[in-house]
Short mmCIF file of N, CA, C and O in Angstrom, two decimals:
data_model
loop_
_atom_site.label_atom_id
_atom_site.label_comp_id
_atom_site.label_asym_id
_atom_site.label_seq_id
_atom_site.Cartn_x
_atom_site.Cartn_y
_atom_site.Cartn_z
N UNK A 1 -178.38 -26.03 179.63
CA UNK A 1 -178.61 -24.67 180.02
C UNK A 1 -179.11 -23.92 178.79
O UNK A 1 -178.65 -24.18 177.68
N UNK A 2 -180.05 -23.01 178.99
CA UNK A 2 -180.65 -22.27 177.89
C UNK A 2 -180.55 -20.76 178.11
O UNK A 2 -180.49 -20.30 179.25
N UNK A 3 -180.57 -20.05 177.00
CA UNK A 3 -180.71 -18.59 177.04
C UNK A 3 -181.61 -18.22 175.86
O UNK A 3 -181.52 -18.80 174.79
N UNK A 4 -182.51 -17.28 176.10
CA UNK A 4 -183.40 -16.80 175.06
C UNK A 4 -183.05 -15.35 174.77
O UNK A 4 -183.04 -14.51 175.68
N UNK A 5 -182.74 -15.08 173.51
CA UNK A 5 -182.41 -13.73 173.06
C UNK A 5 -183.46 -13.29 172.04
O UNK A 5 -183.99 -14.10 171.30
N UNK A 6 -183.74 -12.00 172.03
CA UNK A 6 -184.66 -11.44 171.05
C UNK A 6 -183.86 -10.92 169.85
O UNK A 6 -182.86 -10.23 170.02
N UNK A 7 -184.32 -11.28 168.66
CA UNK A 7 -183.66 -10.81 167.44
C UNK A 7 -184.73 -10.64 166.36
O UNK A 7 -185.51 -11.55 166.13
N UNK A 8 -184.74 -9.47 165.74
CA UNK A 8 -185.71 -9.17 164.70
C UNK A 8 -187.14 -9.38 165.18
O UNK A 8 -187.98 -9.90 164.44
N UNK A 9 -187.41 -9.03 166.42
CA UNK A 9 -188.75 -9.13 166.97
C UNK A 9 -189.17 -10.53 167.39
O UNK A 9 -190.31 -10.73 167.81
N UNK A 10 -188.28 -11.48 167.27
CA UNK A 10 -188.60 -12.86 167.63
C UNK A 10 -187.64 -13.34 168.70
O UNK A 10 -186.50 -12.89 168.78
N UNK A 11 -188.11 -14.28 169.52
CA UNK A 11 -187.25 -14.87 170.53
C UNK A 11 -186.62 -16.14 169.98
O UNK A 11 -187.28 -16.93 169.30
N UNK A 12 -185.33 -16.31 170.28
CA UNK A 12 -184.62 -17.52 169.87
C UNK A 12 -183.91 -18.08 171.08
O UNK A 12 -183.23 -17.36 171.80
N UNK A 13 -184.10 -19.37 171.31
CA UNK A 13 -183.48 -20.03 172.46
C UNK A 13 -182.26 -20.81 172.01
O UNK A 13 -182.31 -21.55 171.03
N UNK A 14 -181.18 -20.62 172.75
CA UNK A 14 -179.92 -21.32 172.51
C UNK A 14 -179.67 -22.25 173.68
O UNK A 14 -179.97 -21.92 174.83
N UNK A 15 -179.10 -23.40 173.40
CA UNK A 15 -178.87 -24.42 174.42
C UNK A 15 -177.41 -24.87 174.39
O UNK A 15 -176.81 -24.98 173.32
N UNK A 16 -176.89 -25.12 175.57
CA UNK A 16 -175.57 -25.75 175.70
C UNK A 16 -175.76 -26.92 176.66
O UNK A 16 -176.36 -26.77 177.72
N UNK A 17 -175.29 -28.09 176.24
CA UNK A 17 -175.50 -29.29 177.05
C UNK A 17 -174.40 -29.51 178.08
O UNK A 17 -174.63 -30.16 179.09
N UNK A 18 -173.22 -29.00 177.82
CA UNK A 18 -172.10 -29.20 178.71
C UNK A 18 -171.35 -27.88 178.88
O UNK A 18 -171.10 -27.18 177.90
N UNK A 19 -171.02 -27.57 180.10
CA UNK A 19 -170.20 -26.39 180.37
C UNK A 19 -168.75 -26.83 180.35
O UNK A 19 -168.36 -27.74 181.08
N UNK A 20 -167.96 -26.20 179.50
CA UNK A 20 -166.57 -26.62 179.34
C UNK A 20 -165.73 -26.26 180.57
O UNK A 20 -166.05 -25.35 181.33
N UNK A 21 -164.64 -26.99 180.74
CA UNK A 21 -163.69 -26.70 181.81
C UNK A 21 -163.08 -25.31 181.63
O UNK A 21 -162.73 -24.63 182.60
N UNK A 22 -162.97 -24.89 180.37
CA UNK A 22 -162.48 -23.54 180.08
C UNK A 22 -163.36 -22.49 180.78
O UNK A 22 -162.85 -21.50 181.30
N UNK A 23 -164.67 -22.73 180.82
CA UNK A 23 -165.56 -21.76 181.45
C UNK A 23 -165.37 -21.74 182.97
O UNK A 23 -165.54 -20.70 183.59
N UNK A 24 -165.00 -22.87 183.56
CA UNK A 24 -164.66 -22.86 184.98
C UNK A 24 -163.45 -21.97 185.22
O UNK A 24 -163.44 -21.14 186.12
N UNK A 25 -162.45 -22.11 184.37
CA UNK A 25 -161.25 -21.27 184.48
C UNK A 25 -161.62 -19.80 184.33
O UNK A 25 -161.17 -18.95 185.10
N UNK A 26 -162.42 -19.49 183.32
CA UNK A 26 -162.84 -18.10 183.10
C UNK A 26 -163.62 -17.55 184.28
O UNK A 26 -163.45 -16.41 184.68
N UNK A 27 -164.49 -18.38 184.86
CA UNK A 27 -165.29 -17.95 186.00
C UNK A 27 -164.40 -17.59 187.18
O UNK A 27 -164.57 -16.55 187.82
N UNK A 28 -163.43 -18.44 187.47
CA UNK A 28 -162.50 -18.17 188.58
C UNK A 28 -161.72 -16.89 188.31
O UNK A 28 -161.57 -16.04 189.19
N UNK A 29 -161.24 -16.73 187.09
CA UNK A 29 -160.48 -15.54 186.71
C UNK A 29 -161.33 -14.27 186.87
O UNK A 29 -160.90 -13.27 187.44
N UNK A 30 -162.54 -14.33 186.34
CA UNK A 30 -163.43 -13.16 186.41
C UNK A 30 -163.79 -12.83 187.85
O UNK A 30 -163.84 -11.65 188.23
N UNK A 31 -164.05 -13.85 188.66
CA UNK A 31 -164.37 -13.61 190.08
C UNK A 31 -163.27 -12.84 190.79
O UNK A 31 -163.54 -12.04 191.68
N UNK A 32 -162.03 -13.07 190.39
CA UNK A 32 -160.91 -12.40 191.04
C UNK A 32 -160.64 -11.00 190.48
O UNK A 32 -160.06 -10.18 191.16
N UNK A 33 -161.05 -10.74 189.25
CA UNK A 33 -160.65 -9.49 188.62
C UNK A 33 -161.78 -8.50 188.37
O UNK A 33 -161.54 -7.31 188.26
N UNK A 34 -163.02 -8.96 188.27
CA UNK A 34 -164.12 -8.07 187.89
C UNK A 34 -164.81 -7.49 189.11
O UNK A 34 -165.13 -8.20 190.05
N UNK A 35 -165.04 -6.19 189.06
CA UNK A 35 -165.74 -5.49 190.13
C UNK A 35 -167.04 -4.93 189.54
O UNK A 35 -167.03 -3.89 188.86
N UNK A 36 -168.15 -5.62 189.79
CA UNK A 36 -169.43 -5.19 189.23
C UNK A 36 -169.95 -3.90 189.85
O UNK A 36 -170.84 -3.26 189.30
N UNK A 37 -169.37 -3.50 190.97
CA UNK A 37 -169.81 -2.24 191.58
C UNK A 37 -169.16 -1.03 190.91
O UNK A 37 -169.55 0.10 191.16
N UNK A 38 -168.16 -1.28 190.06
CA UNK A 38 -167.47 -0.21 189.35
C UNK A 38 -167.46 -0.54 187.86
O UNK A 38 -166.41 -0.72 187.25
N UNK A 39 -168.67 -0.64 187.28
CA UNK A 39 -168.79 -1.08 185.89
C UNK A 39 -168.46 0.03 184.91
O UNK A 39 -168.73 1.20 185.15
N UNK A 40 -167.88 -0.40 183.80
CA UNK A 40 -167.66 0.48 182.66
C UNK A 40 -167.94 -0.35 181.40
O UNK A 40 -168.38 -1.51 181.50
N UNK A 41 -167.69 0.22 180.24
CA UNK A 41 -167.98 -0.48 178.99
C UNK A 41 -167.18 -1.78 178.88
O UNK A 41 -167.69 -2.79 178.38
N UNK A 42 -165.94 -1.77 179.37
CA UNK A 42 -165.12 -2.99 179.31
C UNK A 42 -165.69 -4.10 180.17
O UNK A 42 -165.64 -5.27 179.81
N UNK A 43 -166.24 -3.74 181.33
CA UNK A 43 -166.86 -4.71 182.22
C UNK A 43 -168.08 -5.33 181.55
O UNK A 43 -168.28 -6.55 181.59
N UNK A 44 -168.90 -4.48 180.93
CA UNK A 44 -170.08 -4.99 180.23
C UNK A 44 -169.68 -5.90 179.07
O UNK A 44 -170.30 -6.95 178.86
N UNK A 45 -168.64 -5.51 178.33
CA UNK A 45 -168.16 -6.36 177.24
C UNK A 45 -167.68 -7.71 177.77
O UNK A 45 -167.95 -8.75 177.16
N UNK A 46 -166.98 -7.71 178.88
CA UNK A 46 -166.49 -8.96 179.46
C UNK A 46 -167.66 -9.85 179.88
O UNK A 46 -167.62 -11.07 179.68
N UNK A 47 -168.70 -9.25 180.44
CA UNK A 47 -169.89 -10.02 180.84
C UNK A 47 -170.57 -10.60 179.60
O UNK A 47 -170.94 -11.78 179.58
N UNK A 48 -170.74 -9.80 178.57
CA UNK A 48 -171.37 -10.27 177.34
C UNK A 48 -170.52 -11.37 176.69
O UNK A 48 -171.06 -12.38 176.22
N UNK A 49 -169.21 -11.20 176.68
CA UNK A 49 -168.32 -12.21 176.10
C UNK A 49 -168.40 -13.53 176.87
O UNK A 49 -168.35 -14.61 176.28
N UNK A 50 -168.53 -13.43 178.19
CA UNK A 50 -168.67 -14.63 179.02
C UNK A 50 -169.94 -15.39 178.62
O UNK A 50 -169.92 -16.62 178.50
N UNK A 51 -171.02 -14.66 178.41
CA UNK A 51 -172.27 -15.29 177.99
C UNK A 51 -172.09 -15.98 176.64
O UNK A 51 -172.49 -17.13 176.45
N UNK A 52 -171.46 -15.27 175.70
CA UNK A 52 -171.21 -15.84 174.37
C UNK A 52 -170.38 -17.11 174.48
O UNK A 52 -170.69 -18.14 173.87
N UNK A 53 -169.32 -17.07 175.27
CA UNK A 53 -168.43 -18.22 175.41
C UNK A 53 -169.11 -19.39 176.11
O UNK A 53 -168.87 -20.55 175.77
N UNK A 54 -169.95 -19.10 177.09
CA UNK A 54 -170.68 -20.17 177.79
C UNK A 54 -171.53 -20.96 176.80
O UNK A 54 -171.63 -22.18 176.90
N UNK A 55 -172.10 -20.25 175.85
CA UNK A 55 -172.96 -20.91 174.85
C UNK A 55 -172.19 -21.24 173.56
O UNK A 55 -172.78 -21.38 172.50
N UNK A 56 -170.88 -21.39 173.71
CA UNK A 56 -170.01 -21.88 172.65
C UNK A 56 -170.14 -21.10 171.34
O UNK A 56 -170.16 -21.66 170.25
N UNK A 57 -170.24 -19.78 171.49
CA UNK A 57 -170.25 -18.85 170.35
C UNK A 57 -171.35 -19.15 169.33
O UNK A 57 -171.17 -18.96 168.13
N UNK A 58 -172.51 -19.54 169.83
CA UNK A 58 -173.67 -19.74 168.95
C UNK A 58 -174.25 -18.40 168.50
O UNK A 58 -175.07 -18.36 167.59
N UNK A 59 -173.82 -17.33 169.16
CA UNK A 59 -174.23 -15.97 168.84
C UNK A 59 -173.07 -15.06 169.20
O UNK A 59 -172.06 -15.52 169.74
N UNK A 60 -173.20 -13.78 168.89
CA UNK A 60 -172.11 -12.82 169.11
C UNK A 60 -172.45 -11.84 170.22
O UNK A 60 -173.60 -11.75 170.66
N UNK A 61 -171.45 -11.09 170.64
CA UNK A 61 -171.62 -10.09 171.69
C UNK A 61 -172.77 -9.13 171.38
O UNK A 61 -173.60 -8.84 172.25
N UNK A 62 -172.82 -8.65 170.16
CA UNK A 62 -173.89 -7.72 169.79
C UNK A 62 -175.27 -8.35 169.91
O UNK A 62 -176.24 -7.66 170.21
N UNK A 63 -175.36 -9.66 169.70
CA UNK A 63 -176.64 -10.36 169.88
C UNK A 63 -177.05 -10.34 171.35
O UNK A 63 -178.25 -10.26 171.65
N UNK A 64 -176.09 -10.43 172.25
CA UNK A 64 -176.39 -10.36 173.69
C UNK A 64 -176.91 -8.97 174.02
O UNK A 64 -177.95 -8.82 174.68
N UNK A 65 -176.20 -7.95 173.57
CA UNK A 65 -176.63 -6.57 173.85
C UNK A 65 -178.01 -6.27 173.26
O UNK A 65 -178.84 -5.63 173.91
N UNK A 66 -178.26 -6.74 172.04
CA UNK A 66 -179.54 -6.46 171.39
C UNK A 66 -180.65 -7.39 171.88
O UNK A 66 -181.82 -7.01 171.87
N UNK A 67 -180.27 -8.59 172.33
CA UNK A 67 -181.27 -9.60 172.66
C UNK A 67 -181.72 -9.65 174.09
O UNK A 67 -182.73 -10.28 174.41
N UNK A 68 -180.98 -9.00 175.00
CA UNK A 68 -181.37 -8.92 176.41
C UNK A 68 -181.74 -7.48 176.73
O UNK A 68 -181.14 -6.55 176.19
N UNK A 69 -182.68 -7.31 177.62
CA UNK A 69 -182.99 -5.94 178.06
C UNK A 69 -181.90 -5.48 179.02
O UNK A 69 -181.12 -6.28 179.53
N UNK A 70 -181.87 -4.19 179.28
CA UNK A 70 -180.80 -3.63 180.12
C UNK A 70 -180.80 -4.23 181.52
O UNK A 70 -179.75 -4.38 182.13
N UNK A 71 -181.97 -4.60 182.02
CA UNK A 71 -182.01 -5.17 183.38
C UNK A 71 -181.76 -6.68 183.40
O UNK A 71 -181.72 -7.28 184.47
N UNK A 72 -181.55 -7.31 182.24
CA UNK A 72 -181.30 -8.74 182.18
C UNK A 72 -179.82 -9.10 182.05
O UNK A 72 -179.43 -10.22 182.40
N UNK A 73 -179.01 -8.20 181.55
CA UNK A 73 -177.62 -8.53 181.24
C UNK A 73 -176.84 -9.00 182.46
O UNK A 73 -176.30 -10.12 182.47
N UNK A 74 -176.74 -8.19 183.48
CA UNK A 74 -175.93 -8.55 184.65
C UNK A 74 -176.52 -9.74 185.40
O UNK A 74 -175.79 -10.67 185.75
N UNK A 75 -177.84 -9.80 185.65
CA UNK A 75 -178.37 -11.00 186.30
C UNK A 75 -178.13 -12.29 185.50
O UNK A 75 -177.85 -13.34 186.08
N UNK A 76 -178.19 -12.21 184.18
CA UNK A 76 -177.92 -13.38 183.34
C UNK A 76 -176.47 -13.79 183.49
O UNK A 76 -176.15 -14.98 183.68
N UNK A 77 -175.57 -12.84 183.45
CA UNK A 77 -174.14 -13.09 183.64
C UNK A 77 -173.89 -13.74 185.01
O UNK A 77 -173.20 -14.75 185.11
N UNK A 78 -174.48 -13.17 186.05
CA UNK A 78 -174.27 -13.70 187.40
C UNK A 78 -174.85 -15.11 187.54
O UNK A 78 -174.25 -15.97 188.18
N UNK A 79 -176.02 -15.33 186.94
CA UNK A 79 -176.62 -16.66 186.98
C UNK A 79 -175.71 -17.69 186.31
O UNK A 79 -175.50 -18.79 186.84
N UNK A 80 -175.17 -17.35 185.15
CA UNK A 80 -174.30 -18.28 184.43
C UNK A 80 -173.02 -18.55 185.22
O UNK A 80 -172.56 -19.69 185.29
N UNK A 81 -172.45 -17.52 185.81
CA UNK A 81 -171.25 -17.74 186.62
C UNK A 81 -171.56 -18.65 187.80
O UNK A 81 -170.79 -19.57 188.10
N UNK A 82 -172.69 -18.42 188.45
CA UNK A 82 -173.10 -19.28 189.55
C UNK A 82 -173.34 -20.71 189.10
O UNK A 82 -173.02 -21.67 189.82
N UNK A 83 -173.90 -20.88 187.91
CA UNK A 83 -174.16 -22.22 187.38
C UNK A 83 -172.86 -22.97 187.12
O UNK A 83 -172.77 -24.17 187.38
N UNK A 84 -171.86 -22.28 186.61
CA UNK A 84 -170.57 -22.92 186.35
C UNK A 84 -169.97 -23.41 187.67
O UNK A 84 -169.53 -24.57 187.77
N UNK A 85 -169.98 -22.56 188.69
CA UNK A 85 -169.43 -22.95 190.00
C UNK A 85 -170.26 -24.09 190.59
O UNK A 85 -169.71 -25.07 191.11
N UNK A 86 -171.56 -23.99 190.50
CA UNK A 86 -172.44 -25.01 191.05
C UNK A 86 -172.20 -26.37 190.41
O UNK A 86 -172.11 -27.39 191.08
N UNK A 87 -172.08 -26.40 189.07
CA UNK A 87 -171.83 -27.66 188.36
C UNK A 87 -170.50 -28.27 188.78
O UNK A 87 -170.41 -29.49 188.97
N UNK A 88 -169.48 -27.45 188.93
CA UNK A 88 -168.18 -28.00 189.32
C UNK A 88 -168.22 -28.48 190.78
O UNK A 88 -167.62 -29.50 191.12
N UNK A 89 -168.94 -27.77 191.64
CA UNK A 89 -169.08 -28.21 193.04
C UNK A 89 -169.84 -29.52 193.13
O UNK A 89 -169.50 -30.39 193.93
N UNK A 90 -170.89 -29.67 192.32
CA UNK A 90 -171.65 -30.92 192.31
C UNK A 90 -170.74 -32.09 191.94
O UNK A 90 -170.85 -33.18 192.51
N UNK A 91 -169.86 -31.87 191.00
CA UNK A 91 -168.99 -32.94 190.51
C UNK A 91 -168.05 -33.45 191.60
O UNK A 91 -167.67 -34.63 191.59
N UNK A 92 -167.66 -32.58 192.53
CA UNK A 92 -166.74 -33.01 193.58
C UNK A 92 -167.45 -33.23 194.91
O UNK A 92 -166.82 -33.49 195.92
N UNK A 93 -168.78 -33.08 194.91
CA UNK A 93 -169.54 -33.31 196.13
C UNK A 93 -169.49 -32.17 197.13
O UNK A 93 -169.81 -32.34 198.30
N UNK A 94 -169.10 -30.99 196.69
CA UNK A 94 -169.01 -29.84 197.57
C UNK A 94 -170.36 -29.14 197.67
O UNK A 94 -171.30 -29.44 196.94
N UNK A 95 -170.46 -28.19 198.56
CA UNK A 95 -171.67 -27.39 198.75
C UNK A 95 -172.04 -26.69 197.44
O UNK A 95 -171.19 -26.08 196.81
N UNK A 96 -173.31 -26.78 197.04
CA UNK A 96 -173.74 -26.16 195.78
C UNK A 96 -174.59 -24.92 196.01
O UNK A 96 -174.90 -24.22 195.06
N UNK A 97 -174.96 -24.64 197.23
CA UNK A 97 -175.76 -23.46 197.52
C UNK A 97 -174.84 -22.23 197.53
O UNK A 97 -173.96 -22.12 198.37
N UNK A 98 -175.02 -21.28 196.58
CA UNK A 98 -174.13 -20.13 196.51
C UNK A 98 -174.26 -19.20 197.72
O UNK A 98 -173.42 -18.34 197.94
N UNK A 99 -175.31 -19.39 198.52
CA UNK A 99 -175.51 -18.54 199.69
C UNK A 99 -174.81 -19.09 200.93
O UNK A 99 -174.80 -18.45 201.97
N UNK A 100 -174.26 -20.29 200.85
CA UNK A 100 -173.57 -20.91 201.97
C UNK A 100 -172.07 -20.67 201.81
O UNK A 100 -171.50 -20.96 200.77
N UNK A 101 -171.46 -20.14 202.85
CA UNK A 101 -170.02 -19.88 202.81
C UNK A 101 -169.32 -20.79 203.81
O UNK A 101 -169.79 -20.99 204.91
N UNK A 102 -168.20 -21.31 203.41
CA UNK A 102 -167.44 -22.18 204.29
C UNK A 102 -167.01 -21.41 205.53
O UNK A 102 -166.55 -20.29 205.45
N UNK A 103 -167.18 -22.03 206.68
CA UNK A 103 -166.73 -21.44 207.93
C UNK A 103 -167.63 -20.37 208.49
O UNK A 103 -167.30 -19.74 209.48
N UNK A 104 -168.78 -20.11 207.87
CA UNK A 104 -169.67 -19.08 208.39
C UNK A 104 -170.79 -19.72 209.15
O UNK A 104 -171.32 -20.72 208.83
#
């Protein structure tokens, strides 16, 4: 998985080859506690921290804020959360399409 951040006028791409089990735990926890429809500074910090942790702290929270545009932060966070769930679902043979809900 890759993320490209802008720093000092240049783009830098960061890669993580494996998503840790810790990130699965964090994803489940965040899904239960975070309300993106009622965002505040703490919510944004949690989203930025999740991005940092997903990429194993190769960069810092401030790099996320400075390196992504305002319209990229939340979609990037949501994409990464979906990727964590998708990877874990693939591993157990479960449905990987985030648009498919069980029993619907």
